[in-house]
Amino acid sequence: MTIKNKKQKVDHRHGIHAWQTARLVPGYIGMFIVLFVAAGCPRPQKLSPVPSPILLTDALTRYNDNVEAVGAFSAKISQWEAVLHEDDKSHKVRESGGKIFFAPPDSDQARARLSLRASASFYDLKALILGSNDEEFWMIVTPQKFGMWGRYDNLEKPCGGKLPFDPQQILDLAGLKTIPDQPAWSPYPVYKVLPEDYVIEYVRPSEEGLWLQREIVIDRRTDHPREIKLYDREGLCLGRSELSEYLPLENGFIPGRIRLIFKDERERDNIFQLKLTRPRPLTEIHPLLFERPEEPTGLDTYQQIDKDCDEN
């Protein structure tokens, strides 16, 4: 009997323990599910409502007003990446550091000015230098010890040449240059209203019909360009951009993240990406800030790509 009673007590305690464990398990499971959902599946951010569509003239005005409000500025480059091709060689650089300077044109006939100096920490120098002023454009890639430059007057001539990254096209694709705002003048803007975006397409008359010159996709919520494309007369895309993470500057905004893709003569993609931080108004411009380096040191080649134009 003693043995039997002990066995009954053991069974009884075991039953209580099993019953208590059964009560606790659902609580642990529920807690695990809550923690898993909170840690691994964050709630999606609520998007603001899409505003009512605006007129084409208003869209053009808002775009240009933002460019003019930005004005001359400088910004730090926190990250950058470049993939470019030179003849049969390909170069890829991925680094952090540097600075970009921008100044709008002095007049309607002048060009905007750009000076971009991207650093490479392991070289402790400017790994990539891009720049342009009203007359010239240039690019220097220090790790690969080569550079190129040319003149805008020769750009459209048969003897002219082009860079993997044209500074003026960079400014166009970054949304830092004004666009034509007269719907009755060529190039004519064609306006489309999509559920999330506005699309402005600029077309020019040609012998074959209409030539699509430029396409701009604008976020309806922010009025900021999110994508820009440039086309040549044959309809091929000269360059395109993806713009995001806009930063406030004075009374306007500049894209904080810029991804640019250009096609070269062999249909290869030259890619240039920038992440900008801390934009500041550029109140004073040094005389040499937007001047081409005459004799940069440490290069094997510094080629004038339109030299044939000078000889003819």
Short mmCIF file of C-alpha atoms in Angstrom, two decimals:
data_model
loop_
_atom_site.label_atom_id
_atom_site.label_comp_id
_atom_site.label_asym_id
_atom_site.label_seq_id
_atom_site.Cartn_x
_atom_site.Cartn_y
_atom_site.Cartn_z
CA MET A 1 0.00 0.00 0.00
CA THR A 2 2.79 2.35 0.80
CA ILE A 3 4.35 1.80 -2.56
CA LYS A 4 0.98 2.22 -4.28
CA ASN A 5 0.26 5.49 -2.47
CA LYS A 6 3.70 6.84 -3.37
CA LYS A 7 3.04 6.01 -6.98
CA GLN A 8 -0.28 7.80 -6.85
CA LYS A 9 1.39 10.87 -5.36
CA VAL A 10 4.03 10.86 -8.06
CA ASP A 11 1.38 10.57 -10.74
CA HIS A 12 -0.63 13.34 -9.13
CA ARG A 13 2.32 15.71 -8.98
CA HIS A 14 3.26 14.83 -12.54
CA GLY A 15 -0.27 15.63 -13.66
CA ILE A 16 -0.20 19.02 -11.95
CA HIS A 17 3.18 19.81 -13.52
CA ALA A 18 1.99 18.80 -16.97
CA TRP A 19 -1.19 20.85 -16.55
CA GLN A 20 0.76 23.94 -15.47
CA THR A 21 3.19 23.51 -18.36
CA ALA A 22 0.30 23.23 -20.80
CA ARG A 23 -1.06 26.50 -19.46
CA LEU A 24 2.31 28.27 -19.89
CA VAL A 25 3.12 27.06 -23.42
CA PRO A 26 0.48 29.17 -25.24
CA GLY A 27 1.74 32.24 -23.37
CA TYR A 28 5.31 31.60 -24.46
CA ILE A 29 4.22 31.00 -28.03
CA GLY A 30 2.17 34.17 -28.06
CA MET A 31 5.06 36.17 -26.65
CA PHE A 32 7.42 34.67 -29.25
CA ILE A 33 5.05 35.57 -32.07
CA VAL A 34 4.70 39.14 -30.83
CA LEU A 35 8.47 39.56 -30.53
CA PHE A 36 9.06 37.99 -33.94
CA VAL A 37 6.54 40.24 -35.64
CA ALA A 38 7.89 43.33 -33.88
CA ALA A 39 11.51 42.56 -34.72
CA GLY A 40 11.28 41.02 -38.18
CA CYS A 41 8.20 42.60 -39.73
CA PRO A 42 8.09 46.35 -39.05
CA ARG A 43 4.88 48.08 -39.85
CA PRO A 44 4.93 49.80 -43.24
CA GLN A 45 5.02 53.57 -43.13
CA LYS A 46 1.83 55.26 -44.12
CA LEU A 47 2.17 57.31 -47.29
CA SER A 48 0.60 60.72 -47.45
CA PRO A 49 -2.37 61.05 -49.81
CA VAL A 50 -1.58 61.84 -53.43
CA PRO A 51 -2.50 65.49 -54.12
CA SER A 52 -4.92 66.41 -56.87
CA PRO A 53 -3.30 66.81 -60.30
CA ILE A 54 -1.85 70.18 -61.23
CA LEU A 55 -1.62 71.86 -64.62
CA LEU A 56 1.41 71.47 -66.89
CA THR A 57 2.34 75.13 -66.47
CA ASP A 58 2.30 74.70 -62.68
CA ALA A 59 4.49 71.59 -62.88
CA LEU A 60 7.06 73.42 -65.04
CA THR A 61 7.04 76.45 -62.74
CA ARG A 62 7.53 74.37 -59.58
CA TYR A 63 10.45 72.48 -61.17
CA ASN A 64 12.28 75.67 -62.21
CA ASP A 65 11.44 77.50 -58.98
CA ASN A 66 13.20 74.74 -57.03
CA VAL A 67 16.32 74.91 -59.23
CA GLU A 68 16.52 78.67 -58.85
CA ALA A 69 15.91 78.49 -55.09
CA VAL A 70 18.85 76.09 -54.66
CA GLY A 71 21.40 78.42 -56.26
CA ALA A 72 25.13 77.87 -55.83
CA PHE A 73 26.02 75.26 -53.21
CA SER A 74 28.56 72.77 -51.91
CA ALA A 75 27.90 69.36 -50.37
CA LYS A 76 29.93 66.54 -48.90
CA ILE A 77 30.15 63.17 -50.67
CA SER A 78 29.69 60.43 -48.08
CA GLN A 79 29.73 57.54 -50.59
CA TRP A 80 30.42 57.21 -54.30
CA GLU A 81 30.94 54.55 -56.94
CA ALA A 82 32.07 54.74 -60.56
CA VAL A 83 32.19 52.10 -63.30
CA LEU A 84 33.62 53.44 -66.57
CA HIS A 85 35.21 52.17 -69.76
CA GLU A 86 38.25 53.47 -71.64
CA ASP A 87 38.96 51.76 -74.96
CA ASP A 88 39.25 48.05 -74.03
CA LYS A 89 39.74 48.69 -70.31
CA SER A 90 37.15 48.86 -67.57
CA HIS A 91 37.66 50.76 -64.32
CA LYS A 92 35.66 50.40 -61.11
CA VAL A 93 36.13 52.56 -58.03
CA ARG A 94 34.04 52.42 -54.87
CA GLU A 95 34.92 54.74 -52.03
CA SER A 96 33.75 57.40 -49.60
CA GLY A 97 34.59 61.05 -49.14
CA GLY A 98 34.88 64.12 -51.30
CA LYS A 99 32.99 67.26 -52.13
CA ILE A 100 30.84 68.71 -54.87
CA PHE A 101 30.51 72.38 -55.87
CA PHE A 102 27.81 73.78 -58.14
CA ALA A 103 27.07 77.25 -59.50
CA PRO A 104 24.19 78.17 -61.84
CA PRO A 105 24.92 79.96 -65.13
CA ASP A 106 25.67 83.67 -65.02
CA SER A 107 23.33 84.38 -67.94
CA ASP A 108 20.77 82.68 -70.18
CA GLN A 109 23.45 81.81 -72.73
CA ALA A 110 26.04 80.51 -70.24
CA ARG A 111 26.45 77.02 -68.82
CA ALA A 112 26.20 75.91 -65.23
CA ARG A 113 29.49 75.10 -63.50
CA LEU A 114 30.44 71.91 -61.69
CA SER A 115 33.46 70.82 -59.67
CA LEU A 116 33.34 67.31 -58.21
CA ARG A 117 36.22 65.84 -56.26
CA ALA A 118 35.64 62.31 -55.02
CA SER A 119 38.25 60.95 -52.61
CA ALA A 120 39.81 57.52 -52.15
CA SER A 121 40.99 56.94 -48.60
CA PHE A 122 43.52 54.26 -49.49
CA TYR A 123 45.21 56.65 -51.93
CA ASP A 124 44.74 59.72 -49.70
CA LEU A 125 43.99 61.82 -52.76
CA LYS A 126 41.23 62.82 -55.16
CA ALA A 127 40.49 59.59 -57.02
CA LEU A 128 37.94 61.10 -59.41
CA ILE A 129 37.75 64.72 -60.52
CA LEU A 130 34.92 65.92 -62.75
CA GLY A 131 34.37 69.51 -63.76
CA SER A 132 33.05 71.97 -66.28
CA ASN A 133 32.71 75.69 -66.81
CA ASP A 134 31.22 77.74 -69.62
CA GLU A 135 33.91 76.65 -72.10
CA GLU A 136 35.57 73.37 -71.05
CA PHE A 137 34.89 70.01 -69.42
CA TRP A 138 37.32 67.52 -67.86
CA MET A 139 37.67 64.23 -65.99
CA ILE A 140 40.66 62.81 -64.10
CA VAL A 141 40.85 59.29 -62.63
CA THR A 142 43.93 59.29 -60.41
CA PRO A 143 44.20 55.57 -59.45
CA GLN A 144 44.28 54.64 -63.15
CA LYS A 145 46.52 57.65 -63.94
CA PHE A 146 44.57 59.04 -66.86
CA GLY A 147 42.57 62.14 -67.65
CA MET A 148 40.56 63.66 -70.52
CA TRP A 149 39.30 67.12 -71.39
CA GLY A 150 37.67 69.02 -74.23
CA ARG A 151 35.79 72.15 -75.28
CA TYR A 152 32.03 72.54 -75.52
CA ASP A 153 32.32 74.44 -78.82
CA ASN A 154 33.66 71.23 -80.40
CA LEU A 155 31.26 68.81 -78.75
CA GLU A 156 28.89 68.46 -81.73
CA LYS A 157 31.62 68.51 -84.39
CA PRO A 158 32.91 65.29 -86.05
CA CYS A 159 36.33 66.07 -84.59
CA GLY A 160 34.93 66.47 -81.09
CA GLY A 161 34.78 63.91 -78.30
CA LYS A 162 32.83 63.09 -75.18
CA LEU A 163 33.56 61.95 -71.65
CA PRO A 164 32.16 58.83 -70.01
CA PHE A 165 30.35 61.26 -67.68
CA ASP A 166 29.50 64.62 -69.27
CA PRO A 167 29.30 67.18 -66.42
CA GLN A 168 26.50 69.14 -68.11
CA GLN A 169 24.47 65.97 -68.58
CA ILE A 170 25.11 65.11 -64.92
CA LEU A 171 23.54 68.42 -63.92
CA ASP A 172 20.61 67.82 -66.28
CA LEU A 173 20.02 64.35 -64.90
CA ALA A 174 20.39 65.51 -61.30
CA GLY A 175 17.58 68.03 -61.80
CA LEU A 176 19.89 71.01 -61.21
CA LYS A 177 19.23 72.82 -64.49
CA THR A 178 16.06 74.62 -65.47
CA ILE A 179 13.83 73.17 -68.18
CA PRO A 180 11.94 74.94 -71.00
CA ASP A 181 8.73 76.36 -69.57
CA GLN A 182 6.92 77.63 -72.69
CA PRO A 183 4.46 74.94 -73.88
CA ALA A 184 4.00 76.68 -77.25
CA TRP A 185 7.73 76.66 -78.11
CA SER A 186 9.96 73.81 -79.24
CA PRO A 187 10.88 71.55 -77.54
CA TYR A 188 7.22 70.95 -76.77
CA PRO A 189 6.34 69.44 -73.37
CA VAL A 190 3.90 66.52 -73.39
CA TYR A 191 2.23 66.05 -70.02
CA LYS A 192 0.98 62.83 -68.45
CA VAL A 193 -0.68 62.37 -65.06
CA LEU A 194 -0.13 58.93 -63.51
CA PRO A 195 -1.49 57.62 -60.17
CA GLU A 196 1.76 58.41 -58.32
CA ASP A 197 3.71 60.66 -60.69
CA TYR A 198 3.70 63.38 -63.32
CA VAL A 199 5.60 62.68 -66.54
CA ILE A 200 6.91 65.49 -68.75
CA GLU A 201 8.25 64.49 -72.16
CA TYR A 202 9.99 67.06 -74.36
CA VAL A 203 9.69 66.47 -78.10
CA ARG A 204 11.19 68.28 -81.11
CA PRO A 205 9.99 68.17 -84.72
CA SER A 206 12.36 66.38 -87.10
CA GLU A 207 12.26 65.08 -90.66
CA GLU A 208 11.22 61.66 -89.40
CA GLY A 209 8.51 63.05 -87.10
CA LEU A 210 8.83 63.94 -83.44
CA TRP A 211 12.09 63.42 -81.58
CA LEU A 212 11.77 62.55 -77.88
CA GLN A 213 14.51 64.61 -76.28
CA ARG A 214 13.92 64.32 -72.54
CA GLU A 215 11.65 62.52 -70.07
CA ILE A 216 11.12 63.61 -66.46
CA VAL A 217 9.19 61.58 -63.87
CA ILE A 218 8.09 63.72 -60.89
CA ASP A 219 6.69 62.44 -57.60
CA ARG A 220 3.22 63.93 -57.14
CA ARG A 221 3.57 63.91 -53.34
CA THR A 222 6.80 65.92 -53.17
CA ASP A 223 7.15 67.62 -56.59
CA HIS A 224 10.69 66.16 -56.70
CA PRO A 225 12.03 64.43 -59.84
CA ARG A 226 12.58 60.73 -59.24
CA GLU A 227 13.85 59.78 -62.72
CA ILE A 228 15.19 61.71 -65.73
CA LYS A 229 16.18 60.39 -69.17
CA LEU A 230 17.94 62.09 -72.10
CA TYR A 231 17.67 60.82 -75.71
CA ASP A 232 19.51 61.41 -78.97
CA ARG A 233 17.91 61.92 -82.40
CA GLU A 234 17.84 58.17 -83.07
CA GLY A 235 15.83 57.55 -79.93
CA LEU A 236 18.71 56.00 -77.99
CA CYS A 237 18.97 56.85 -74.30
CA LEU A 238 22.08 59.00 -73.74
CA GLY A 239 21.75 58.89 -69.98
CA ARG A 240 19.29 58.30 -67.21
CA SER A 241 19.14 58.98 -63.51
CA GLU A 242 17.45 57.74 -60.35
CA LEU A 243 17.03 60.44 -57.69
CA SER A 244 15.93 60.05 -54.06
CA GLU A 245 16.49 61.09 -50.43
CA TYR A 246 16.13 64.82 -51.08
CA LEU A 247 17.91 67.31 -48.79
CA PRO A 248 16.71 70.83 -47.97
CA LEU A 249 18.89 73.73 -49.11
CA GLU A 250 17.82 77.34 -48.65
CA ASN A 251 14.27 77.39 -50.05
CA GLY A 252 14.75 74.38 -52.33
CA PHE A 253 15.82 70.73 -52.35
CA ILE A 254 18.62 68.71 -53.95
CA PRO A 255 18.72 64.91 -54.36
CA GLY A 256 20.77 63.27 -51.62
CA ARG A 257 21.20 60.05 -53.58
CA ILE A 258 22.01 60.18 -57.30
CA ARG A 259 22.49 57.20 -59.62
CA LEU A 260 23.56 57.99 -63.20
CA ILE A 261 23.92 55.63 -66.16
CA PHE A 262 25.46 56.68 -69.49
CA LYS A 263 25.93 54.61 -72.65
CA ASP A 264 29.25 54.78 -74.47
CA GLU A 265 29.86 54.22 -78.19
CA ARG A 266 29.94 50.44 -77.65
CA GLU A 267 26.64 50.45 -75.71
CA ARG A 268 28.44 49.78 -72.43
CA ASP A 269 27.08 51.26 -69.21
CA ASN A 270 29.19 53.87 -67.46
CA ILE A 271 27.70 54.14 -63.97
CA PHE A 272 28.21 56.89 -61.42
CA GLN A 273 26.55 56.96 -57.99
CA LEU A 274 26.70 59.63 -55.28
CA LYS A 275 25.36 60.00 -51.77
CA LEU A 276 25.46 63.62 -50.61
CA THR A 277 25.23 65.09 -47.13
CA ARG A 278 25.37 68.51 -45.47
CA PRO A 279 24.62 70.84 -48.40
CA ARG A 280 25.56 74.47 -47.81
CA PRO A 281 25.01 77.66 -49.83
CA LEU A 282 28.14 78.69 -51.74
CA THR A 283 28.40 82.39 -50.94
CA GLU A 284 31.95 82.95 -52.25
CA ILE A 285 33.43 81.33 -55.36
CA HIS A 286 37.20 81.01 -55.62
CA PRO A 287 38.52 82.05 -59.07
CA LEU A 288 40.14 78.64 -59.61
CA LEU A 289 37.25 76.53 -58.30
CA PHE A 290 35.73 75.93 -61.73
CA GLU A 291 38.93 76.11 -63.79
CA ARG A 292 40.35 73.05 -65.56
CA PRO A 293 43.65 71.73 -64.12
CA GLU A 294 46.30 72.60 -66.72
CA GLU A 295 49.01 70.09 -65.75
CA PRO A 296 47.78 67.58 -63.15
CA THR A 297 50.58 65.54 -61.62
CA GLY A 298 50.81 61.76 -61.35
CA LEU A 299 49.06 60.94 -64.67
CA ASP A 300 50.36 58.80 -67.52
CA THR A 301 47.97 60.44 -70.00
CA TYR A 302 45.97 63.68 -70.01
CA GLN A 303 44.27 63.61 -73.39
CA GLN A 304 42.55 66.46 -75.17
CA ILE A 305 39.77 64.46 -76.82
CA ASP A 306 38.96 67.17 -79.41
CA LYS A 307 42.56 67.98 -80.39
CA ASP A 308 41.79 67.32 -84.06
CA CYS A 309 39.44 70.32 -84.02
CA ASP A 310 42.36 72.60 -83.08
CA GLU A 311 44.53 71.22 -85.90
CA ASN A 312 41.87 71.66 -88.61
#
